[in-house]
Short mmCIF file of C-alpha atoms and ligand atoms in Angstrom, two decimals:
data_model
loop_
_atom_site.label_atom_id
_atom_site.label_comp_id
_atom_site.label_asym_id
_atom_site.label_seq_id
_atom_site.Cartn_x
_atom_site.Cartn_y
_atom_site.Cartn_z
CA MET V 1 0.00 0.00 0.00
CA ASP V 2 1.69 3.16 -1.12
CA HIS V 3 -0.29 5.46 1.17
CA THR V 4 1.77 4.34 4.14
CA ALA V 5 4.66 2.49 2.54
CA GLY V 6 7.91 3.54 4.15
CA ARG V 7 6.15 5.91 6.48
CA ARG V 8 7.20 4.04 9.53
CA GLN V 9 9.89 1.57 10.41
CA THR V 10 9.08 -1.67 12.10
CA ARG V 11 10.99 -2.42 15.24
CA PRO V 12 12.27 -5.57 16.89
CA ALA V 13 9.88 -7.70 18.91
CA ALA V 14 9.27 -6.77 22.48
CA VAL V 15 7.06 -8.62 24.85
CA VAL V 16 6.10 -6.35 27.68
CA ARG V 17 4.30 -7.54 30.73
CA ALA V 18 1.71 -4.95 31.53
CA ALA V 19 2.04 -4.53 35.24
CA TYR V 20 -0.98 -2.63 36.34
CA ARG V 21 -2.52 -2.25 39.71
CA ASP V 22 -6.11 -2.83 40.59
CA SER V 23 -7.82 0.49 39.97
CA GLY V 24 -11.10 -0.72 41.36
CA VAL V 25 -12.68 -0.03 37.99
CA GLY V 26 -14.38 -2.96 36.39
CA THR V 27 -12.09 -5.46 38.02
CA ALA V 28 -13.11 -8.29 40.24
CA PRO V 29 -11.88 -10.10 43.30
CA SER V 30 -11.51 -13.83 43.06
CA VAL V 31 -14.86 -15.31 43.87
CA HIS V 32 -15.95 -18.81 43.08
CA ARG V 33 -19.54 -19.80 43.18
CA GLY V 34 -18.98 -23.10 44.90
CA PRO V 35 -18.42 -26.63 43.75
CA GLY V 36 -20.03 -27.67 40.52
CA ARG V 37 -20.59 -24.10 39.35
CA THR V 38 -17.17 -23.40 37.89
CA ASP V 39 -18.62 -23.32 34.37
CA THR V 40 -20.34 -20.07 35.28
CA ARG V 41 -17.13 -18.53 36.57
CA TYR V 42 -16.64 -16.08 33.72
CA ALA V 43 -20.20 -14.85 33.92
CA ALA V 44 -19.82 -14.44 37.67
CA MET V 45 -16.62 -12.47 37.15
CA HIS V 46 -18.26 -10.10 34.74
CA GLU V 47 -21.19 -9.47 37.02
CA MET V 48 -18.84 -9.11 39.98
CA GLY V 49 -17.16 -6.09 38.39
CA ILE V 50 -20.55 -4.61 37.60
CA ALA V 51 -21.78 -5.23 41.15
CA MET V 52 -18.70 -3.42 42.49
CA GLN V 53 -19.50 -0.42 40.32
CA ILE V 54 -23.11 -0.41 41.52
CA VAL V 55 -22.03 -0.41 45.16
CA GLU V 56 -19.47 2.32 44.54
CA ILE V 57 -21.95 4.59 42.75
CA ALA V 58 -24.71 3.92 45.28
CA VAL V 59 -22.47 4.68 48.26
CA ALA V 60 -21.33 7.91 46.61
CA SER V 61 -24.94 8.89 45.94
CA VAL V 62 -26.03 9.05 49.56
CA PRO V 63 -26.35 12.78 50.36
CA ALA V 64 -23.92 14.06 52.97
CA HIS V 65 -26.60 14.79 55.56
CA LEU V 66 -27.90 11.22 55.32
CA LYS V 67 -24.52 9.49 55.47
CA GLY V 68 -24.74 6.40 57.60
CA SER V 69 -28.36 5.69 56.75
CA PRO V 70 -28.68 2.11 55.58
CA VAL V 71 -29.62 1.62 51.95
CA GLU V 72 -32.69 -0.54 51.67
CA ARG V 73 -33.00 -0.86 47.91
CA VAL V 74 -31.11 -0.07 44.73
CA ASN V 75 -33.30 0.35 41.67
CA LEU V 76 -31.54 -0.76 38.51
CA GLN V 77 -32.63 -0.86 34.89
CA VAL V 78 -31.09 -3.60 32.77
CA GLY V 79 -31.80 -3.89 29.07
CA LYS V 80 -32.54 -7.37 27.82
CA LEU V 81 -29.67 -7.12 25.33
CA SER V 82 -27.08 -6.33 27.99
CA ALA V 83 -24.61 -9.03 28.95
CA VAL V 84 -25.98 -9.31 32.46
CA VAL V 85 -27.76 -12.25 34.05
CA PRO V 86 -29.97 -10.75 36.80
CA ASP V 87 -29.58 -13.70 39.17
CA SER V 88 -25.79 -13.66 38.87
CA LEU V 89 -25.77 -9.92 39.40
CA ARG V 90 -27.91 -10.22 42.56
CA PHE V 91 -25.58 -12.92 43.87
CA CYS V 92 -22.51 -10.75 43.26
CA PHE V 93 -24.22 -7.68 44.68
CA ASP V 94 -24.93 -9.48 47.96
CA VAL V 95 -21.26 -10.47 48.15
CA VAL V 96 -19.74 -7.05 47.48
CA ALA V 97 -22.33 -5.15 49.55
CA LYS V 98 -21.05 -6.84 52.72
CA GLY V 99 -19.51 -4.33 55.08
CA THR V 100 -20.92 -1.31 53.21
CA PRO V 101 -24.09 0.76 53.86
CA LEU V 102 -25.65 -1.47 51.20
CA GLU V 103 -25.27 -4.67 53.15
CA GLY V 104 -28.53 -6.57 52.99
CA ALA V 105 -30.04 -4.13 50.49
CA ASP V 106 -32.40 -5.39 47.85
CA LEU V 107 -31.20 -5.08 44.26
CA ASN V 108 -34.38 -4.38 42.35
CA ILE V 109 -33.77 -5.10 38.66
CA GLU V 110 -36.23 -3.80 36.11
CA GLU V 111 -35.62 -5.50 32.79
CA LEU V 112 -36.23 -3.31 29.75
CA PRO V 113 -37.28 -4.69 26.38
CA VAL V 114 -35.23 -4.33 23.23
CA THR V 115 -36.94 -1.74 21.03
CA ALA V 116 -35.80 -0.41 17.68
CA ARG V 117 -36.64 2.17 15.05
CA CYS V 118 -36.09 1.43 11.38
CA ARG V 119 -34.00 4.14 9.75
CA ALA V 120 -35.53 3.34 6.37
CA CYS V 121 -39.27 3.42 7.11
CA GLY V 122 -39.52 4.76 10.65
CA HIS V 123 -41.28 1.71 12.04
CA VAL V 124 -40.83 1.23 15.79
CA TRP V 125 -41.14 -2.22 17.32
CA THR V 126 -40.11 -4.50 20.16
CA ILE V 127 -37.53 -7.15 19.29
CA ASP V 128 -38.33 -10.43 21.03
CA GLY V 129 -35.85 -12.86 19.51
CA PRO V 130 -32.42 -12.43 17.96
CA ALA V 131 -33.84 -11.01 14.72
CA PHE V 132 -32.86 -7.45 13.93
CA THR V 133 -34.63 -6.88 10.63
CA CYS V 134 -37.52 -4.45 10.21
CA PRO V 135 -40.82 -6.41 10.08
CA GLU V 136 -42.34 -3.70 7.87
CA CYS V 137 -39.74 -3.15 5.15
CA ALA V 138 -37.29 -6.02 5.80
CA ARG V 139 -34.33 -3.69 6.01
CA GLY V 140 -31.70 -3.92 8.68
CA ASP V 141 -30.52 -0.37 9.24
CA LEU V 142 -32.02 0.21 12.65
CA GLU V 143 -31.48 2.33 15.68
CA LEU V 144 -31.78 0.63 19.06
CA LEU V 145 -34.04 2.71 21.28
CA SER V 146 -33.68 0.53 24.36
CA GLY V 147 -32.28 -2.79 25.46
CA ARG V 148 -28.66 -1.95 26.32
CA GLU V 149 -29.32 -0.11 29.59
CA LEU V 150 -27.27 -0.79 32.66
CA ASP V 151 -28.36 2.19 34.74
CA ILE V 152 -28.89 2.91 38.40
CA ARG V 153 -32.15 4.85 38.62
CA SER V 154 -32.38 5.48 42.34
CA ILE V 155 -31.52 4.26 45.80
CA GLU V 156 -33.89 4.02 48.75
CA LEU V 157 -32.70 4.84 52.27
CA ARG V 158 -34.31 3.49 55.39
CA GLU V 159 -35.76 6.20 57.61
CA ASN V 160 -33.88 5.94 60.87
CA ARG V 161 -35.17 9.18 62.38
CA THR V 162 -38.47 11.04 62.48
CA PRO V 163 -39.31 13.06 59.38
CA ASP V 164 -38.31 16.71 59.78
CA ALA V 165 -41.49 18.16 58.28
CA MET C 1 1.80 10.62 43.23
CA PRO C 2 -1.86 9.88 42.64
CA ASP C 3 -2.58 6.70 40.74
CA PRO C 4 -3.62 7.84 37.25
CA LEU C 5 -5.99 4.90 37.03
CA LEU C 6 -8.06 5.98 39.96
CA ILE C 7 -11.03 7.88 38.66
CA PRO C 8 -11.76 10.91 40.82
CA ARG C 9 -15.04 10.45 42.60
CA SER C 10 -16.20 13.73 41.08
CA LEU C 11 -16.31 12.11 37.65
CA PHE C 12 -19.19 10.00 38.80
CA HIS C 13 -21.13 13.18 39.35
CA LYS C 14 -20.62 14.60 35.90
CA GLU C 15 -23.74 15.09 33.88
CA GLY C 16 -24.18 13.29 30.64
CA HIS C 17 -23.57 9.73 31.68
CA GLY C 18 -27.04 8.73 32.66
CA SER C 19 -29.84 8.05 30.26
CA SER C 20 -31.69 11.15 31.36
CA HIS C 21 -30.36 14.37 32.80
CA THR C 22 -33.19 15.76 34.79
CA HIS C 23 -31.59 15.54 38.22
CA PRO C 24 -28.59 17.60 39.21
CA HIS C 25 -26.55 15.29 41.41
CA ASP C 26 -25.32 17.84 43.93
CA ASP C 27 -28.86 18.29 45.22
CA PRO C 28 -30.63 14.99 44.72
CA PRO C 29 -34.37 15.21 45.16
CA LEU C 30 -35.67 13.17 48.03
CA GLU C 31 -38.96 11.48 47.76
CA ARG C 32 -40.65 9.91 50.73
CA ARG C 33 -42.04 6.51 49.83
CA ALA C 34 -45.08 4.93 51.42
CA SER C 35 -42.83 2.09 52.60
CA GLY C 36 -41.04 4.51 54.93
CA THR C 37 -37.94 4.86 52.78
CA ARG C 38 -36.51 7.92 51.10
CA GLU C 39 -35.84 7.54 47.42
CA ILE C 40 -32.85 9.36 45.98
CA GLN C 41 -32.71 9.74 42.22
CA VAL C 42 -29.34 8.69 40.88
CA VAL C 43 -29.69 8.00 37.15
CA ARG C 44 -26.14 6.93 36.40
CA LYS C 45 -24.75 4.44 33.93
CA VAL C 46 -23.11 1.64 35.86
CA LEU C 47 -20.28 1.46 33.34
CA ALA C 48 -19.76 5.23 33.21
CA ALA C 49 -16.23 4.90 34.62
CA ASN C 50 -15.26 2.57 31.79
CA ASP C 51 -16.95 4.81 29.22
CA ILE C 52 -14.95 7.81 30.44
CA MET C 53 -11.71 5.85 30.21
CA ALA C 54 -12.65 4.63 26.75
CA ALA C 55 -13.29 8.20 25.61
CA ASN C 56 -9.83 9.17 26.91
CA ASN C 57 -8.29 6.30 24.97
CA ARG C 58 -10.18 7.28 21.84
CA ARG C 59 -8.81 10.82 22.12
CA LEU C 60 -5.26 9.50 22.57
CA PHE C 61 -5.58 7.16 19.60
CA ALA C 62 -6.95 10.01 17.47
CA ASP C 63 -4.05 12.26 18.50
CA LYS C 64 -1.55 9.56 17.65
CA ARG C 65 -3.44 8.61 14.48
CA VAL C 66 -3.51 4.96 15.41
CA CYS C 67 -6.31 2.78 14.10
CA VAL C 68 -7.43 0.41 16.87
CA ILE C 69 -9.24 -2.87 16.30
CA ASN C 70 -10.83 -4.92 19.07
CA LEU C 71 -10.74 -8.61 18.09
CA MET C 72 -13.04 -10.89 20.08
CA SER C 73 -14.22 -14.51 20.04
CA SER C 74 -14.89 -17.50 22.24
CA PRO C 75 -11.75 -19.32 23.43
CA GLY C 76 -9.90 -21.09 20.64
CA SER C 77 -11.75 -19.67 17.62
CA GLY C 78 -8.43 -18.60 16.17
CA LYS C 79 -7.78 -14.99 17.16
CA THR C 80 -4.06 -15.48 17.67
CA THR C 81 -3.60 -17.58 14.54
CA THR C 82 -5.54 -14.99 12.50
CA LEU C 83 -3.36 -12.26 13.95
CA GLU C 84 -0.16 -14.13 13.19
CA LYS C 85 -1.20 -14.39 9.54
CA THR C 86 -2.52 -10.82 9.50
CA LEU C 87 0.72 -9.38 10.86
CA ALA C 88 2.84 -11.42 8.46
CA ARG C 89 0.85 -10.03 5.54
CA LEU C 90 0.45 -6.41 6.73
CA MET C 91 3.76 -5.66 8.44
CA PRO C 92 5.64 -4.90 5.25
CA GLU C 93 3.22 -2.07 4.43
CA LEU C 94 1.81 -1.02 7.82
CA SER C 95 3.38 -0.61 11.22
CA CYS C 96 1.36 -2.84 13.54
CA ALA C 97 1.30 -3.46 17.27
CA VAL C 98 -0.69 -5.85 19.42
CA ILE C 99 -2.15 -5.91 22.89
CA VAL C 100 -3.13 -9.44 23.82
CA GLY C 101 -5.22 -10.31 26.83
CA ASP C 102 -5.24 -13.68 28.50
CA ILE C 103 -6.28 -14.78 31.93
CA ALA C 104 -2.83 -16.36 32.32
CA THR C 105 0.31 -17.27 30.30
CA THR C 106 2.26 -15.33 27.69
CA ASN C 107 1.91 -18.04 25.03
CA ASP C 108 -0.09 -15.87 22.65
CA ALA C 109 2.27 -12.91 23.05
CA ASP C 110 5.27 -15.14 22.31
CA ARG C 111 3.59 -16.41 19.14
CA LEU C 112 2.70 -12.89 17.99
CA ALA C 113 6.09 -11.36 18.82
CA ALA C 114 7.63 -13.60 16.17
CA SER C 115 6.09 -11.21 13.63
CA GLY C 116 8.41 -8.43 14.77
CA ALA C 117 5.54 -6.27 15.95
CA PRO C 118 5.61 -4.86 19.47
CA VAL C 119 3.37 -7.01 21.65
CA VAL C 120 2.04 -6.18 25.08
CA GLN C 121 0.65 -9.08 27.04
CA VAL C 122 -2.01 -8.36 29.63
CA ASN C 123 -2.70 -11.08 32.17
CA THR C 124 -5.86 -10.60 34.15
CA ASP C 125 -5.25 -13.46 36.58
CA GLN C 126 -4.08 -11.06 39.27
CA PHE C 127 -7.66 -9.78 39.31
CA GLY C 128 -9.09 -13.23 39.73
CA GLY C 129 -9.24 -13.81 36.00
CA ASP C 130 -11.22 -10.88 34.66
CA CYS C 131 -13.10 -12.02 31.58
CA HIS C 132 -12.63 -8.92 29.42
CA LEU C 133 -10.17 -6.10 28.83
CA ALA C 134 -11.49 -2.89 30.35
CA ALA C 135 -10.57 0.55 29.02
CA HIS C 136 -8.17 1.37 31.87
CA VAL C 137 -6.27 -1.85 31.18
CA ILE C 138 -5.88 -0.87 27.53
CA GLU C 139 -4.66 2.58 28.54
CA ARG C 140 -1.99 1.09 30.74
CA ALA C 141 -0.97 -1.50 28.14
CA ALA C 142 -0.83 1.11 25.36
CA SER C 143 1.58 3.19 27.42
CA GLY C 144 4.09 0.39 26.80
CA ILE C 145 3.93 1.01 23.04
CA ASP C 146 5.40 3.93 21.09
CA LEU C 147 2.11 4.90 19.43
CA ASP C 148 3.81 7.52 17.25
CA GLN C 149 5.34 4.61 15.38
CA VAL C 150 2.14 2.61 14.96
CA ASP C 151 -0.56 2.71 12.26
CA LEU C 152 -2.63 -0.25 13.37
CA LEU C 153 -3.06 -1.49 16.93
CA ILE C 154 -4.93 -4.75 17.25
CA VAL C 155 -6.28 -5.82 20.61
CA GLU C 156 -6.83 -9.54 21.06
CA ASN C 157 -9.45 -9.60 23.78
CA ILE C 158 -9.97 -12.39 26.32
CA GLY C 159 -11.65 -15.44 24.75
CA ASN C 160 -15.28 -14.81 25.73
CA LEU C 161 -18.38 -13.94 23.70
CA VAL C 162 -20.26 -12.22 26.52
CA CYS C 163 -18.40 -9.68 28.62
CA PRO C 164 -16.04 -7.98 26.14
CA ALA C 165 -19.10 -6.87 24.14
CA GLU C 166 -20.13 -4.65 27.02
CA PHE C 167 -16.80 -2.84 27.49
CA ASP C 168 -15.80 -0.05 25.14
CA ILE C 169 -11.99 0.27 25.01
CA GLY C 170 -11.79 3.29 22.69
CA GLU C 171 -11.40 1.21 19.54
CA ASP C 172 -12.26 2.30 15.99
CA ALA C 173 -13.83 -1.00 15.02
CA ARG C 174 -14.68 -4.38 16.48
CA ALA C 175 -14.45 -7.76 14.85
CA VAL C 176 -15.62 -11.14 16.10
CA VAL C 177 -14.13 -14.48 15.08
CA LEU C 178 -16.43 -17.48 14.82
CA SER C 179 -14.99 -20.83 13.80
CA VAL C 180 -16.69 -23.64 11.92
CA THR C 181 -16.06 -25.95 14.87
CA GLU C 182 -18.60 -23.97 16.91
CA GLY C 183 -22.35 -24.13 16.46
CA GLU C 184 -23.96 -22.26 13.55
CA ASP C 185 -26.34 -20.72 16.10
CA LYS C 186 -23.66 -18.90 18.12
CA PRO C 187 -24.73 -15.51 16.72
CA LEU C 188 -28.28 -16.14 17.93
CA LYS C 189 -27.06 -17.15 21.38
CA TYR C 190 -24.75 -14.16 21.75
CA PRO C 191 -26.61 -11.41 19.89
CA LEU C 192 -25.00 -8.51 21.75
CA MET C 193 -21.52 -9.51 20.58
CA PHE C 194 -22.64 -9.78 16.97
CA ARG C 195 -24.59 -6.50 17.23
CA VAL C 196 -21.67 -4.46 18.58
CA CYS C 197 -19.17 -5.74 16.01
CA ASP C 198 -18.45 -4.19 12.64
CA ALA C 199 -17.23 -7.34 10.95
CA ALA C 200 -17.26 -11.08 11.53
CA LEU C 201 -14.68 -13.68 10.54
CA LEU C 202 -15.80 -17.24 9.89
CA ASN C 203 -12.54 -19.07 10.54
CA LYS C 204 -11.17 -22.59 9.97
CA ILE C 205 -12.93 -23.07 6.63
CA ASP C 206 -10.13 -25.51 5.74
CA LEU C 207 -11.98 -27.96 8.00
CA LEU C 208 -15.31 -27.70 6.14
CA PRO C 209 -14.76 -30.85 4.05
CA TYR C 210 -14.46 -32.88 7.25
CA LEU C 211 -17.39 -31.39 9.11
CA ASP C 212 -21.13 -31.41 8.88
CA TYR C 213 -21.21 -27.65 9.13
CA ASP C 214 -23.67 -25.36 7.38
CA ALA C 215 -21.56 -22.28 6.64
CA PRO C 216 -24.34 -20.43 4.74
CA LEU C 217 -26.59 -20.93 7.79
CA ALA C 218 -23.91 -19.47 10.08
CA VAL C 219 -23.62 -16.44 7.79
CA ALA C 220 -27.43 -16.11 7.66
CA ASN C 221 -27.56 -16.21 11.47
CA ILE C 222 -24.93 -13.49 11.69
CA HIS C 223 -27.02 -11.39 9.31
CA GLN C 224 -30.18 -12.09 11.25
CA VAL C 225 -28.57 -10.40 14.25
CA HIS C 226 -26.62 -7.81 12.29
CA PRO C 227 -27.92 -7.31 8.76
CA ASP C 228 -25.31 -6.18 6.22
CA MET C 229 -22.31 -6.82 8.48
CA PRO C 230 -19.30 -7.93 6.41
CA VAL C 231 -18.46 -11.60 7.00
CA PHE C 232 -15.02 -12.86 5.96
CA GLU C 233 -14.86 -16.61 5.45
CA LEU C 234 -11.25 -17.63 5.83
CA SER C 235 -8.71 -20.08 7.13
CA ALA C 236 -6.05 -18.61 9.34
CA ARG C 237 -4.21 -21.91 8.98
CA THR C 238 -3.94 -22.01 5.18
CA GLY C 239 -4.32 -18.29 4.52
CA GLU C 240 -7.29 -18.90 2.22
CA GLY C 241 -9.74 -15.98 2.17
CA MET C 242 -7.47 -13.61 4.10
CA GLU C 243 -7.32 -10.89 1.46
CA PRO C 244 -10.82 -9.34 1.93
CA TRP C 245 -10.21 -9.18 5.69
CA LEU C 246 -6.82 -7.51 5.13
CA ASP C 247 -8.44 -5.05 2.72
CA TRP C 248 -11.04 -4.21 5.34
CA LEU C 249 -8.23 -3.43 7.81
CA ARG C 250 -6.35 -1.40 5.22
CA GLY C 251 -9.50 0.61 4.56
CA LEU C 252 -9.90 1.41 8.26
CA VAL C 253 -6.26 2.50 8.58
CA ARG C 254 -6.54 4.63 5.45
CA LYS C 255 -9.61 6.33 6.87
CA LYS C 256 -7.87 7.01 10.17
CA LEU C 257 -4.75 8.42 8.51
CA ALA C 258 -6.72 10.57 6.05
N1 GTP E 301 -7.69 -26.14 11.09
C1 GTP E 301 -7.56 -24.90 11.55
N2 GTP E 301 -7.16 -24.71 12.80
C2 GTP E 301 -7.04 -23.43 13.24
C3 GTP E 301 -7.29 -22.33 12.41
N3 GTP E 301 -7.10 -21.19 13.13
C4 GTP E 301 -6.72 -21.58 14.35
N4 GTP E 301 -6.66 -22.93 14.43
C5 GTP E 301 -6.29 -23.76 15.59
O1 GTP E 301 -7.23 -23.54 16.64
C6 GTP E 301 -6.57 -23.56 17.91
C7 GTP E 301 -6.83 -22.25 18.65
O2 GTP E 301 -6.30 -21.18 17.88
P1 GTP E 301 -5.83 -19.81 18.53
O3 GTP E 301 -5.40 -18.93 17.43
O4 GTP E 301 -4.88 -20.05 19.63
O5 GTP E 301 -7.22 -19.32 19.14
P2 GTP E 301 -7.52 -18.06 20.06
O6 GTP E 301 -8.86 -17.55 19.67
O7 GTP E 301 -6.39 -17.11 20.02
O8 GTP E 301 -7.58 -18.76 21.50
P3 GTP E 301 -7.58 -18.04 22.94
O9 GTP E 301 -6.62 -16.91 22.89
O10 GTP E 301 -7.16 -19.14 23.86
O11 GTP E 301 -8.99 -17.61 23.18
C8 GTP E 301 -5.10 -23.76 17.60
O12 GTP E 301 -4.82 -25.14 17.73
C9 GTP E 301 -4.96 -23.33 16.16
O13 GTP E 301 -3.91 -23.95 15.48
C10 GTP E 301 -7.72 -22.58 11.06
O14 GTP E 301 -7.99 -21.68 10.25
N5 GTP E 301 -7.84 -23.89 10.69
MG1 MG E 302 -5.28 -16.28 21.57
ZN1 ZN E 303 -38.47 -0.51 8.01
#
């Protein structure tokens, strides 16, 4: 290819070990789900990192004047196309919530359907199976309107004092 | 010195990372629920931290004019073999580098380094075997490469069809490798992966004469999940069918350098 030919020189091989420390972002502690469940290990790992993020965001979202109030519920929206298994996520959440204000909190997962809009004809529909073609015009250029969410909507704190109003 | 990988807590409070922006986070509205709890609106993407890191990477790669490809597949579909062949064919004309992720071992990096390209191996076992490469891991790994000297950076992700699909790393394009020794219905079982990718490789076609495998059905299933996505049927072992895939890569690099 003449557009880049000779532009850059190749260099000798170098294998570098990336030594990086745990940043606490999207990484997971070693957790096994018990005997006979090792086949689900990868899935558990993935959801473990996500559960850690949920706990971190939820803890940071408690307003200063309510610090210390136990969190009773975390309301989460998960799109059906996201790579999250709700049961695995709840399991991981219970594990990582231990020792935080979220210990024992309920992870309330609202699953959202996969919806799309056809860019060709404007048709909007809900996708139930793994078929991403417009049922109206049979074209495949579509915009996903929902289904990939992985959002915390709100947290609920237990009232541990009388209301001030 | 602060760890550059630690995301300041304040970033979590930035607007623009939730799916709606109606609630300023410094003064969250409290709502008293009938159940005796107070509800605090949060509205934050759980993976916002990764998205921010990925955006940083994307800016760096744009600055350095490096085209970045995220190559994904289930374990053993042939990512490393495809890369070995790809590097051998592209290195004379393009300066390539590789980041390869594995839970453990440097076997893949050793194989790829034979090409002469700089290779950075990332092992995730120290994290308990993370199943994907997150954006901050790519940032750290890329700092071991002289990006000024690189046109094309290929990331071989951890062998897994689920998790890597969810984690943006700041790449320009994503490709998924499916081999003819896996089920034709893989695209239907892992639709997110095939949705987020820009191209698919159907690898190991040299084995087709020995298998009862319906390649047109596999391609149709890919297109059912992602209509119009380019599918390159090839054999990384024999090199058959590599040229359209290489042309696709060349096109991406050309676009990035333009
Ligand atoms: N027959 C045949 N075998 C192949 C081909 N490509 C890869 N293989 C073989 O498949 C096995 C796995 O290939 P790799 O390239 O290591 O696969 P990978 O996706 O990098 O695997 P992980 O990194 O472990 O996820 C090896 O034994 C390869 O020799 C091919 O085109 N034809
Ligand atoms: Mg490999
Ligand atoms: Zn339509």
